[in-house]
Backbone as CSV, one residue per row, in Angstrom:
resi,resn,N_x,N_y,N_z,CA_x,CA_y,CA_z,C_x,C_y,C_z
1,MET,-58.658,-182.724,-64.370,-57.692,-184.181,-64.805,-58.251,-184.033,-66.136
2,ASN,-56.722,-184.460,-67.048,-56.997,-184.314,-68.189,-57.120,-186.196,-68.452
3,TRP,-57.320,-186.362,-69.634,-57.814,-187.473,-70.527,-57.139,-188.758,-70.165
4,GLN,-55.441,-187.800,-70.836,-54.496,-188.866,-70.843,-54.028,-189.186,-68.998
5,GLU,-54.793,-188.156,-67.692,-54.620,-189.314,-66.689,-55.543,-189.456,-66.111
6,PHE,-56.257,-189.310,-66.695,-58.016,-190.631,-66.391,-58.105,-191.702,-67.039
7,THR,-57.413,-192.056,-67.960,-56.713,-193.100,-68.915,-56.034,-193.754,-68.245
8,ALA,-55.107,-193.057,-67.565,-54.116,-194.141,-66.801,-54.545,-194.370,-65.381
9,LEU,-55.056,-193.371,-65.345,-56.011,-194.111,-63.583,-57.021,-195.444,-63.937
10,LEU,-57.233,-195.576,-65.396,-58.666,-196.628,-65.359,-57.311,-198.059,-65.623
11,VAL,-56.761,-197.531,-66.021,-55.117,-199.212,-66.379,-55.066,-198.477,-64.899
12,LEU,-54.378,-198.456,-64.296,-54.195,-198.823,-63.243,-55.682,-199.537,-61.330
13,ALA,-56.714,-198.819,-61.848,-57.143,-198.850,-61.751,-57.945,-200.629,-61.290
14,THR,-57.949,-201.625,-63.430,-57.940,-202.244,-63.929,-57.400,-203.446,-63.408
15,ALA,-56.003,-202.797,-63.391,-54.586,-204.195,-63.233,-54.613,-204.498,-61.803
16,MET,-55.063,-203.592,-60.653,-55.297,-203.944,-59.223,-56.293,-203.885,-59.178
17,SER,-57.335,-204.026,-59.098,-58.673,-204.691,-59.081,-59.532,-205.685,-59.147
18,PHE,-59.028,-206.005,-60.442,-58.705,-207.398,-61.225,-57.934,-208.380,-61.045
19,SER,-56.704,-208.027,-60.545,-55.599,-208.992,-59.877,-56.055,-210.020,-58.533
20,PRO,-55.656,-211.099,-58.880,-55.901,-212.147,-57.766,-55.019,-210.691,-56.605
21,GLY,-55.716,-211.148,-55.017,-55.473,-210.407,-54.319,-56.436,-210.730,-53.145
22,PRO,-56.039,-211.013,-51.235,-56.541,-210.853,-50.414,-58.342,-210.357,-50.193
23,ASN,-59.091,-209.328,-51.095,-60.566,-209.163,-51.232,-60.714,-210.000,-52.206
24,THR,-60.362,-210.426,-53.536,-61.090,-211.430,-54.298,-60.919,-212.631,-54.196
25,THR,-59.923,-212.935,-53.567,-59.937,-214.182,-53.130,-60.949,-214.479,-52.199
26,LEU,-61.004,-213.541,-51.140,-62.053,-213.856,-50.270,-63.624,-213.506,-50.566
27,SER,-64.067,-212.792,-52.244,-64.628,-212.760,-52.436,-65.494,-214.113,-53.069
28,THR,-64.648,-214.573,-53.668,-64.566,-215.840,-54.635,-65.139,-217.416,-53.353
29,ALA,-63.699,-217.491,-52.655,-64.069,-218.328,-51.777,-65.408,-218.505,-50.653
30,LEU,-66.155,-217.266,-50.250,-66.605,-217.142,-49.523,-68.665,-217.305,-50.591
31,ALA,-68.420,-216.912,-51.582,-69.705,-216.876,-52.371,-69.438,-218.651,-52.956
32,ALA,-68.551,-219.251,-52.951,-68.190,-220.719,-53.305,-68.430,-221.866,-51.854
33,ASN,-68.810,-220.822,-50.602,-69.395,-221.741,-49.094,-69.962,-221.444,-49.271
34,HIS,-70.807,-220.215,-49.484,-71.775,-219.955,-48.749,-72.952,-219.500,-49.648
35,GLY,-72.935,-219.459,-50.919,-73.634,-218.662,-51.442,-73.256,-217.142,-52.077
36,LEU,-74.017,-217.318,-53.051,-74.356,-215.505,-53.153,-74.655,-214.610,-52.226
37,ARG,-75.221,-214.472,-52.445,-76.093,-213.406,-50.805,-75.769,-213.384,-49.866
38,ARG,-74.811,-214.399,-48.911,-74.170,-213.900,-48.244,-72.906,-213.677,-48.367
39,ALA,-71.956,-213.724,-49.068,-70.861,-212.869,-49.850,-70.854,-211.856,-49.901
40,LEU,-72.294,-211.017,-50.535,-72.313,-209.872,-50.763,-72.377,-208.942,-49.258
41,PRO,-72.179,-209.133,-48.605,-71.721,-208.404,-47.666,-70.613,-207.346,-47.390
42,PHE,-69.845,-208.931,-47.364,-68.474,-208.487,-47.712,-67.928,-207.558,-49.538
43,VAL,-68.399,-208.045,-49.976,-68.483,-207.240,-51.493,-68.864,-206.254,-51.582
44,CYS,-69.830,-205.507,-50.485,-69.855,-204.480,-50.558,-69.021,-203.046,-49.200
45,SER,-68.752,-204.549,-48.375,-67.669,-204.277,-47.660,-66.120,-203.286,-48.086
46,VAL,-65.296,-203.521,-48.677,-64.117,-203.633,-50.284,-64.785,-202.121,-49.988
47,PRO,-65.423,-202.194,-51.140,-64.831,-200.493,-51.460,-65.222,-199.875,-50.312
48,VAL,-66.673,-199.194,-49.417,-66.197,-199.013,-48.117,-65.443,-198.256,-47.622
49,GLY,-64.798,-199.546,-47.124,-63.668,-199.614,-45.759,-62.344,-199.018,-47.154
50,TRP,-62.235,-199.472,-47.506,-60.776,-199.326,-49.042,-61.329,-196.930,-49.956
51,GLY,-62.667,-197.301,-49.716,-62.584,-195.206,-49.520,-62.014,-194.863,-48.472
52,VAL,-62.433,-194.811,-47.256,-62.021,-194.718,-46.083,-60.757,-194.139,-45.740
53,LEU,-59.760,-195.453,-46.324,-58.699,-195.518,-46.455,-58.403,-194.482,-47.398
54,LEU,-58.825,-194.682,-48.141,-58.421,-193.639,-49.852,-58.698,-192.369,-48.515
55,SER,-59.221,-191.520,-48.102,-59.557,-190.677,-48.155,-59.081,-190.450,-46.777
56,LEU,-58.394,-190.898,-45.843,-57.747,-190.722,-45.015,-56.117,-190.620,-45.024
57,CYS,-55.870,-191.524,-46.629,-54.521,-191.258,-47.144,-54.205,-190.078,-47.781
58,ALA,-55.529,-188.945,-48.541,-55.524,-187.783,-49.304,-55.816,-187.256,-48.051
59,MET,-55.549,-186.943,-46.983,-55.602,-185.976,-45.644,-54.436,-186.257,-44.655
60,GLY,-53.784,-187.282,-45.069,-51.883,-187.627,-45.036,-51.599,-188.239,-43.782
61,LEU,-53.112,-189.179,-44.236,-52.072,-190.606,-43.304,-51.239,-191.181,-43.626
62,GLY,-51.871,-191.010,-45.391,-49.695,-191.898,-45.626,-49.074,-191.709,-46.151
63,ALA,-48.863,-190.582,-45.442,-47.701,-189.565,-45.008,-47.368,-189.877,-44.258
64,LEU,-48.000,-190.259,-43.308,-47.788,-190.763,-41.674,-46.566,-191.863,-41.546
65,VAL,-47.256,-193.239,-42.362,-47.761,-195.055,-42.613,-46.526,-194.795,-43.213
66,LEU,-45.996,-193.012,-44.017,-44.482,-193.054,-45.015,-43.391,-193.569,-44.182
67,ALA,-44.145,-192.564,-43.772,-42.830,-191.937,-42.310,-42.393,-192.586,-40.656
68,VAL,-42.781,-193.513,-40.940,-43.074,-193.974,-40.362,-42.865,-195.861,-39.731
69,PRO,-41.410,-196.509,-40.035,-41.383,-197.226,-40.984,-42.394,-198.563,-39.491
70,LEU,-41.851,-198.306,-38.015,-42.786,-199.314,-37.576,-44.170,-199.315,-37.573
71,LEU,-45.140,-198.400,-37.754,-46.318,-198.519,-38.111,-46.488,-199.271,-39.359
72,SER,-45.841,-198.844,-39.992,-46.514,-199.755,-41.124,-45.754,-200.808,-41.305
73,TRP,-44.673,-201.322,-41.084,-44.287,-203.345,-40.054,-45.913,-203.294,-39.231
74,LEU,-46.624,-203.117,-38.266,-47.020,-203.446,-37.780,-48.439,-203.137,-38.332
75,ILE,-48.509,-202.639,-39.536,-49.875,-203.244,-40.167,-50.017,-204.164,-41.308
76,LYS,-48.765,-204.435,-41.583,-47.966,-205.395,-42.259,-48.487,-207.224,-42.120
77,LEU,-47.395,-207.425,-40.295,-47.570,-208.351,-39.496,-49.360,-208.420,-38.929
78,VAL,-49.980,-207.754,-38.871,-51.161,-207.856,-38.586,-52.090,-207.661,-39.337
79,GLY,-51.705,-207.625,-41.149,-52.202,-208.285,-42.200,-51.643,-209.550,-42.672
80,VAL,-50.430,-209.687,-42.570,-50.272,-211.556,-42.642,-50.159,-212.125,-41.471
81,GLY,-51.143,-211.896,-40.542,-51.714,-212.817,-39.410,-52.604,-212.721,-40.168
82,TYR,-53.529,-212.196,-40.265,-55.163,-212.180,-40.220,-54.968,-213.388,-41.542
83,LEU,-55.474,-212.908,-42.953,-54.670,-214.047,-43.682,-54.334,-215.031,-43.317
84,LEU,-53.457,-215.407,-43.297,-52.985,-216.992,-42.490,-54.092,-217.858,-41.707
85,TRP,-54.001,-216.530,-40.367,-56.113,-217.459,-39.460,-57.156,-217.399,-40.983
86,LEU,-57.398,-216.877,-41.275,-58.177,-217.210,-42.813,-57.839,-217.906,-43.552
87,ALA,-56.473,-217.991,-44.078,-56.499,-219.401,-44.750,-56.354,-220.526,-44.059
88,SER,-56.036,-220.615,-42.950,-56.386,-221.887,-42.006,-57.388,-222.840,-41.737
89,LYS,-58.287,-221.491,-41.660,-60.358,-221.151,-42.484,-60.673,-222.172,-43.259
90,ILE,-60.879,-221.428,-43.967,-60.734,-222.297,-45.372,-60.365,-223.380,-46.093
91,ALA,-58.941,-223.744,-45.155,-58.527,-224.902,-45.535,-59.118,-226.203,-45.314
92,ARG,-59.482,-225.503,-44.053,-60.346,-227.066,-43.567,-61.649,-227.244,-44.113
93,SER,-62.426,-227.046,-44.936,-63.258,-226.736,-44.708,-63.534,-227.946,-46.239
94,ARG,-63.875,-228.692,-45.786,-64.625,-229.915,-47.307,-66.358,-229.479,-48.074
95,GLN,-66.677,-229.331,-47.392,-68.143,-229.767,-47.220,-69.171,-227.994,-46.866
96,LEU,-69.546,-227.993,-47.889,-70.753,-226.399,-47.823,-71.124,-226.419,-46.110
97,SER,-71.695,-227.681,-45.937,-72.319,-227.574,-44.683,-71.746,-226.761,-43.661
98,GLN,-70.509,-227.436,-43.260,-68.923,-226.957,-43.028,-68.461,-225.776,-43.223
99,ALA,-68.438,-225.417,-43.806,-68.846,-223.519,-43.801,-68.589,-222.763,-42.546
100,ASP,-69.778,-223.309,-41.947,-70.633,-222.433,-41.050,-69.360,-222.331,-39.312
101,ALA,-69.461,-224.406,-39.699,-68.126,-224.652,-38.234,-67.185,-223.883,-38.568
102,ALA,-66.876,-224.179,-39.683,-64.920,-223.862,-39.742,-64.966,-221.952,-39.166
103,ARG,-66.137,-221.470,-39.858,-66.662,-219.922,-38.586,-65.677,-219.030,-40.123
104,LEU,-65.400,-219.935,-41.806,-65.252,-218.734,-43.081,-66.818,-217.909,-43.085
105,ASN,-66.538,-216.685,-42.450,-67.856,-215.948,-42.135,-67.319,-214.387,-42.185
106,VAL,-66.573,-213.958,-43.090,-66.311,-212.873,-43.428,-66.904,-211.551,-43.117
107,GLY,-68.026,-210.631,-42.092,-68.757,-209.895,-42.636,-69.022,-208.542,-42.926
108,PHE,-69.722,-207.538,-42.872,-69.804,-205.945,-43.814,-68.057,-205.532,-42.433
109,TRP,-69.019,-205.289,-41.646,-67.330,-204.527,-41.029,-66.085,-205.360,-40.783
110,GLN,-66.163,-206.514,-40.763,-64.443,-207.337,-40.663,-63.699,-206.701,-42.244
111,GLY,-64.635,-207.028,-43.450,-64.674,-206.816,-44.424,-63.746,-205.290,-44.357
112,ALA,-64.451,-204.745,-43.950,-64.022,-202.580,-44.001,-63.298,-202.978,-42.938
113,ALA,-62.456,-203.719,-42.734,-61.308,-203.187,-41.466,-60.303,-203.622,-41.766
114,LEU,-60.591,-204.610,-42.702,-59.014,-205.824,-43.659,-58.704,-205.019,-44.711
115,GLN,-59.393,-203.620,-44.580,-58.667,-202.754,-46.443,-57.200,-202.680,-45.464
116,PHE,-57.230,-202.027,-44.075,-56.971,-201.695,-43.581,-54.976,-201.487,-42.900
117,VAL,-55.377,-203.519,-43.224,-54.120,-204.158,-42.869,-54.199,-205.054,-44.524
118,ASN,-54.220,-204.732,-45.271,-54.084,-205.485,-46.903,-53.071,-204.628,-47.784
119,ILE,-51.995,-204.619,-47.465,-50.905,-203.910,-48.395,-51.299,-203.519,-48.912
120,LYS,-51.830,-204.444,-50.265,-52.116,-203.970,-52.024,-52.982,-203.419,-51.513
121,ALA,-54.295,-202.531,-50.827,-54.974,-202.019,-50.693,-54.519,-200.516,-50.078
122,TRP,-53.636,-201.359,-48.954,-52.753,-198.954,-48.227,-51.570,-198.974,-50.404
123,MET,-51.134,-199.941,-50.721,-49.922,-199.430,-52.072,-51.152,-198.851,-53.131
124,LEU,-52.063,-199.305,-53.432,-53.060,-198.540,-54.260,-53.507,-197.150,-53.833
125,ALA,-53.801,-197.021,-52.578,-53.663,-195.874,-52.398,-53.086,-194.839,-51.687
126,LEU,-52.116,-195.446,-51.711,-50.496,-194.244,-52.355,-50.608,-194.027,-53.495
127,ALA,-50.717,-194.932,-54.407,-50.291,-194.330,-55.549,-51.257,-193.858,-56.331
128,ILE,-52.241,-193.782,-55.755,-53.340,-193.204,-55.934,-53.384,-191.236,-55.754
129,VAL,-52.951,-190.911,-54.607,-52.945,-190.152,-53.695,-51.607,-189.436,-54.142
130,SER,-50.521,-189.902,-54.436,-49.084,-189.588,-54.813,-48.915,-189.135,-56.381
131,GLY,-49.755,-190.040,-56.959,-50.646,-190.190,-58.659,-50.541,-188.895,-59.407
132,TRP,-52.252,-188.878,-58.708,-53.390,-188.366,-59.295,-53.268,-187.023,-58.471
133,ILE,-53.441,-186.475,-56.376,-54.242,-186.220,-56.080,-53.067,-184.720,-54.855
134,ALA,-52.016,-185.615,-54.242,-51.130,-184.855,-53.784,-50.542,-183.396,-55.156
135,GLY,-50.387,-182.291,-54.592,-49.475,-181.602,-55.070,-50.044,-180.943,-56.080
136,ARG,-51.425,-181.624,-56.548,-51.737,-180.427,-57.553,-52.869,-179.190,-57.198
137,ALA,-52.920,-178.823,-58.299,-53.660,-176.915,-57.850,-54.992,-176.902,-57.366
138,ASP,-55.502,-178.984,-57.724,-57.021,-179.085,-57.423,-57.278,-179.877,-56.813
139,PRO,-56.461,-180.577,-55.850,-56.700,-181.886,-55.670,-57.773,-182.246,-54.825
140,GLY,-58.988,-181.165,-54.575,-60.581,-181.447,-54.820,-61.189,-182.390,-55.188
141,GLN,-61.093,-181.330,-56.565,-61.862,-181.163,-57.599,-61.416,-183.243,-58.013
142,ARG,-59.760,-183.044,-58.157,-59.278,-185.057,-58.532,-60.200,-185.808,-57.517
143,PHE,-60.293,-185.800,-56.149,-60.546,-186.583,-55.261,-61.773,-187.106,-55.322
144,ALA,-62.591,-185.503,-56.010,-64.126,-186.166,-56.332,-64.577,-187.589,-57.347
145,VAL,-63.226,-186.598,-58.209,-63.341,-187.874,-59.521,-62.838,-189.013,-59.407
146,VAL,-61.962,-189.336,-58.076,-61.237,-190.794,-58.006,-62.353,-191.220,-57.322
147,LEU,-62.350,-190.626,-56.313,-62.729,-191.640,-55.592,-64.287,-192.628,-55.678
148,PRO,-65.285,-192.000,-56.798,-66.037,-192.655,-56.984,-66.043,-193.678,-57.779
149,VAL,-64.788,-193.359,-59.101,-64.484,-194.563,-59.723,-63.492,-195.349,-59.081
150,MET,-62.715,-195.250,-58.892,-62.685,-196.598,-57.898,-63.247,-197.042,-57.281
151,LEU,-64.239,-196.699,-56.281,-65.514,-197.164,-55.783,-65.879,-198.268,-56.513
152,VAL,-66.020,-197.535,-57.765,-66.950,-198.780,-58.867,-65.889,-200.270,-58.960
153,TYR,-64.929,-199.666,-59.316,-64.029,-200.590,-60.010,-63.911,-201.442,-58.369
154,ALA,-63.757,-201.402,-57.340,-63.611,-202.326,-56.415,-65.064,-202.835,-56.183
155,PHE,-66.297,-202.227,-56.455,-67.663,-203.289,-56.382,-67.135,-204.248,-57.143
156,VAL,-67.720,-204.083,-58.128,-67.670,-204.394,-59.931,-66.245,-205.621,-59.656
157,SER,-65.415,-205.679,-59.118,-64.303,-206.662,-59.643,-64.470,-207.529,-58.794
158,ASN,-65.177,-207.857,-56.846,-64.922,-208.383,-56.264,-66.419,-208.661,-56.286
159,LEU,-67.856,-208.010,-57.169,-68.847,-208.861,-56.962,-69.104,-209.765,-58.339
160,THR,-67.015,-209.699,-58.948,-67.524,-210.542,-60.189,-66.676,-212.051,-59.790
161,TYR,-65.441,-211.864,-58.621,-65.541,-213.064,-58.647,-66.367,-213.978,-57.346
162,ALA,-66.782,-212.988,-56.756,-67.908,-213.498,-56.082,-68.927,-214.322,-57.189
163,LEU,-69.742,-214.072,-57.886,-70.081,-214.818,-58.856,-69.611,-215.916,-59.619
164,ALA,-68.008,-215.528,-59.841,-67.810,-216.727,-60.724,-67.451,-217.546,-58.965
165,GLY,-67.243,-217.531,-58.138,-67.656,-218.688,-56.497,-68.631,-218.928,-57.462
166,SER,-70.289,-218.287,-57.089,-71.470,-219.274,-56.754,-71.422,-220.133,-57.617
167,LEU,-71.093,-219.583,-59.028,-71.487,-220.620,-60.322,-70.980,-221.757,-60.155
168,LEU,-69.117,-221.946,-59.203,-69.045,-223.010,-58.885,-69.313,-224.017,-57.925
169,ARG,-70.641,-223.025,-57.336,-70.953,-223.986,-55.568,-71.873,-225.209,-56.144
170,ASP,-72.117,-225.315,-57.556,-73.201,-226.433,-56.827,-71.889,-228.257,-57.848
171,TRP,-70.875,-227.502,-58.494,-70.227,-228.534,-58.901,-69.219,-229.084,-58.125
172,LEU,-68.973,-227.799,-56.964,-67.665,-227.710,-55.897,-68.588,-228.868,-54.885
173,ALA,-69.448,-228.611,-54.893,-70.656,-229.794,-53.670,-69.842,-231.639,-54.221
174,GLY,-69.645,-231.578,-55.760,-69.396,-232.608,-55.883,-70.283,-233.934,-55.867
175,PRO,-70.202,-235.158,-56.738,-70.992,-235.763,-57.033,-71.737,-236.407,-55.058
176,GLU,-73.006,-236.467,-54.912,-73.946,-236.862,-54.345,-72.591,-236.188,-52.534
177,GLY,-72.077,-235.009,-53.255,-71.577,-234.486,-51.787,-70.115,-234.056,-50.948
178,SER,-69.885,-235.146,-52.136,-68.614,-236.059,-51.596,-67.435,-234.580,-51.138
179,GLY,-67.650,-233.302,-51.486,-66.935,-231.702,-50.527,-65.065,-232.049,-51.074
180,ARG,-65.058,-233.058,-52.131,-63.853,-233.851,-52.607,-63.001,-232.745,-53.672
181,ARG,-64.062,-231.848,-54.397,-63.693,-230.686,-54.788,-64.020,-229.241,-54.797
182,LEU,-64.699,-228.758,-53.272,-64.514,-228.076,-52.708,-63.148,-227.752,-51.327
183,LEU,-62.931,-228.684,-51.491,-61.223,-229.489,-50.443,-60.499,-228.864,-51.080
184,ALA,-60.283,-228.887,-52.281,-59.461,-229.423,-53.365,-59.636,-227.704,-53.337
185,PHE,-60.676,-226.745,-54.053,-61.202,-225.083,-54.508,-60.823,-224.395,-52.755
186,ASN,-60.623,-224.841,-52.218,-60.371,-223.990,-50.803,-59.040,-224.479,-50.119
187,ARG,-58.345,-225.575,-50.478,-56.778,-225.243,-50.368,-56.850,-224.717,-50.928
188,ILE,-57.189,-224.377,-52.791,-56.293,-223.387,-53.512,-55.893,-222.090,-53.202
189,MET,-57.088,-222.366,-52.882,-57.600,-220.681,-52.332,-56.511,-219.559,-51.349
190,ALA,-57.064,-221.363,-50.410,-56.075,-220.793,-48.190,-54.599,-220.982,-49.208
191,LEU,-54.515,-221.377,-50.573,-53.210,-220.947,-50.741,-52.549,-219.464,-51.331
192,VAL,-53.314,-219.210,-52.306,-53.018,-218.157,-52.413,-53.139,-216.867,-51.105
193,LEU,-54.061,-216.939,-49.958,-53.842,-216.319,-49.258,-52.068,-216.378,-48.759
194,VAL,-52.488,-217.567,-48.586,-50.857,-217.855,-48.136,-49.635,-216.812,-48.494
195,VAL,-49.219,-217.235,-49.678,-48.799,-216.611,-50.939,-48.253,-215.083,-50.901
196,THR,-50.028,-214.423,-50.682,-49.979,-212.922,-50.870,-49.212,-212.669,-49.240
197,ALA,-49.602,-213.633,-48.162,-49.618,-212.673,-47.562,-47.625,-212.803,-47.097
198,LEU,-47.141,-214.068,-47.846,-45.870,-214.464,-47.713,-44.916,-212.923,-48.529
199,TRP,-46.229,-212.250,-50.158,-45.564,-211.520,-50.283,-45.533,-210.157,-49.980
200,MET,-46.883,-209.991,-48.839,-46.627,-208.883,-48.257,-45.014,-208.429,-47.677
201,LEU,-44.764,-209.461,-46.993,-43.457,-209.480,-45.911,-42.747,-208.844,-46.598
202,THR,-42.639,-209.106,-48.371,-41.773,-208.663,-48.771,-41.349,-207.452,-49.063
203,LEU,-42.799,-206.576,-49.189,-42.457,-205.112,-49.343,-42.540,-204.211,-48.696
C-alpha cells in the first residue's frame, strides 16, 4: 500500500469515525447518564464488533449481502428498529438516577452486536474492502495494515464522544438535580438516533 492510498484511508477513517452516528451518539449518552466508567464497555465493544464485521466482509460476507437484497433489507430493518427502541429509552430519562430504570444500559456484547445492524458500519466496512483490499495482489498484507488503523479510529472516536458526555454530566444534572438539562440532552440524543434510523431507510 503506497502513501497515497494510506492517506486516503486516514481521510475516510476520520470522516466516518468522528461524524455522528449510532455508536458515537450512544457513547455520549451513556457517559452523560452513567459516567465514563460505565460507558467504557460500550466504547471498547465498537472496535471489537466492527473488526469482526470487517474481517467477515473481507472473507466474502459483504459480497453476499450486496448480492441478496432481502438480506440487506433485513439488516436495515433490524437496525432501524433497534435504534428507535434505544431512542425511546433515552428520551424518557430526565434524571441521572433514572437512567437504570429506563434501561439505558448497552453493554459490551450488545455494542458489538450493534455493529452488524449498523448501516454506517456496513458502509465503511464495504468501502474499505472494495477500495483497499479486494482484488489486490496482496490482500492479506493490506488487511493487516487496515485493521489496526481502523480499530484505533473506532476506539478513539467513541472515547472522545464519551469523554464529552462525561464532562457534561454534572452540568446536565442541573441546579438541585432538576434534570431539565439532562432531559433536553437525552431528547436531542434520541432525535439523532431517530434521524439516523430514517437515514438508514433511504440507503
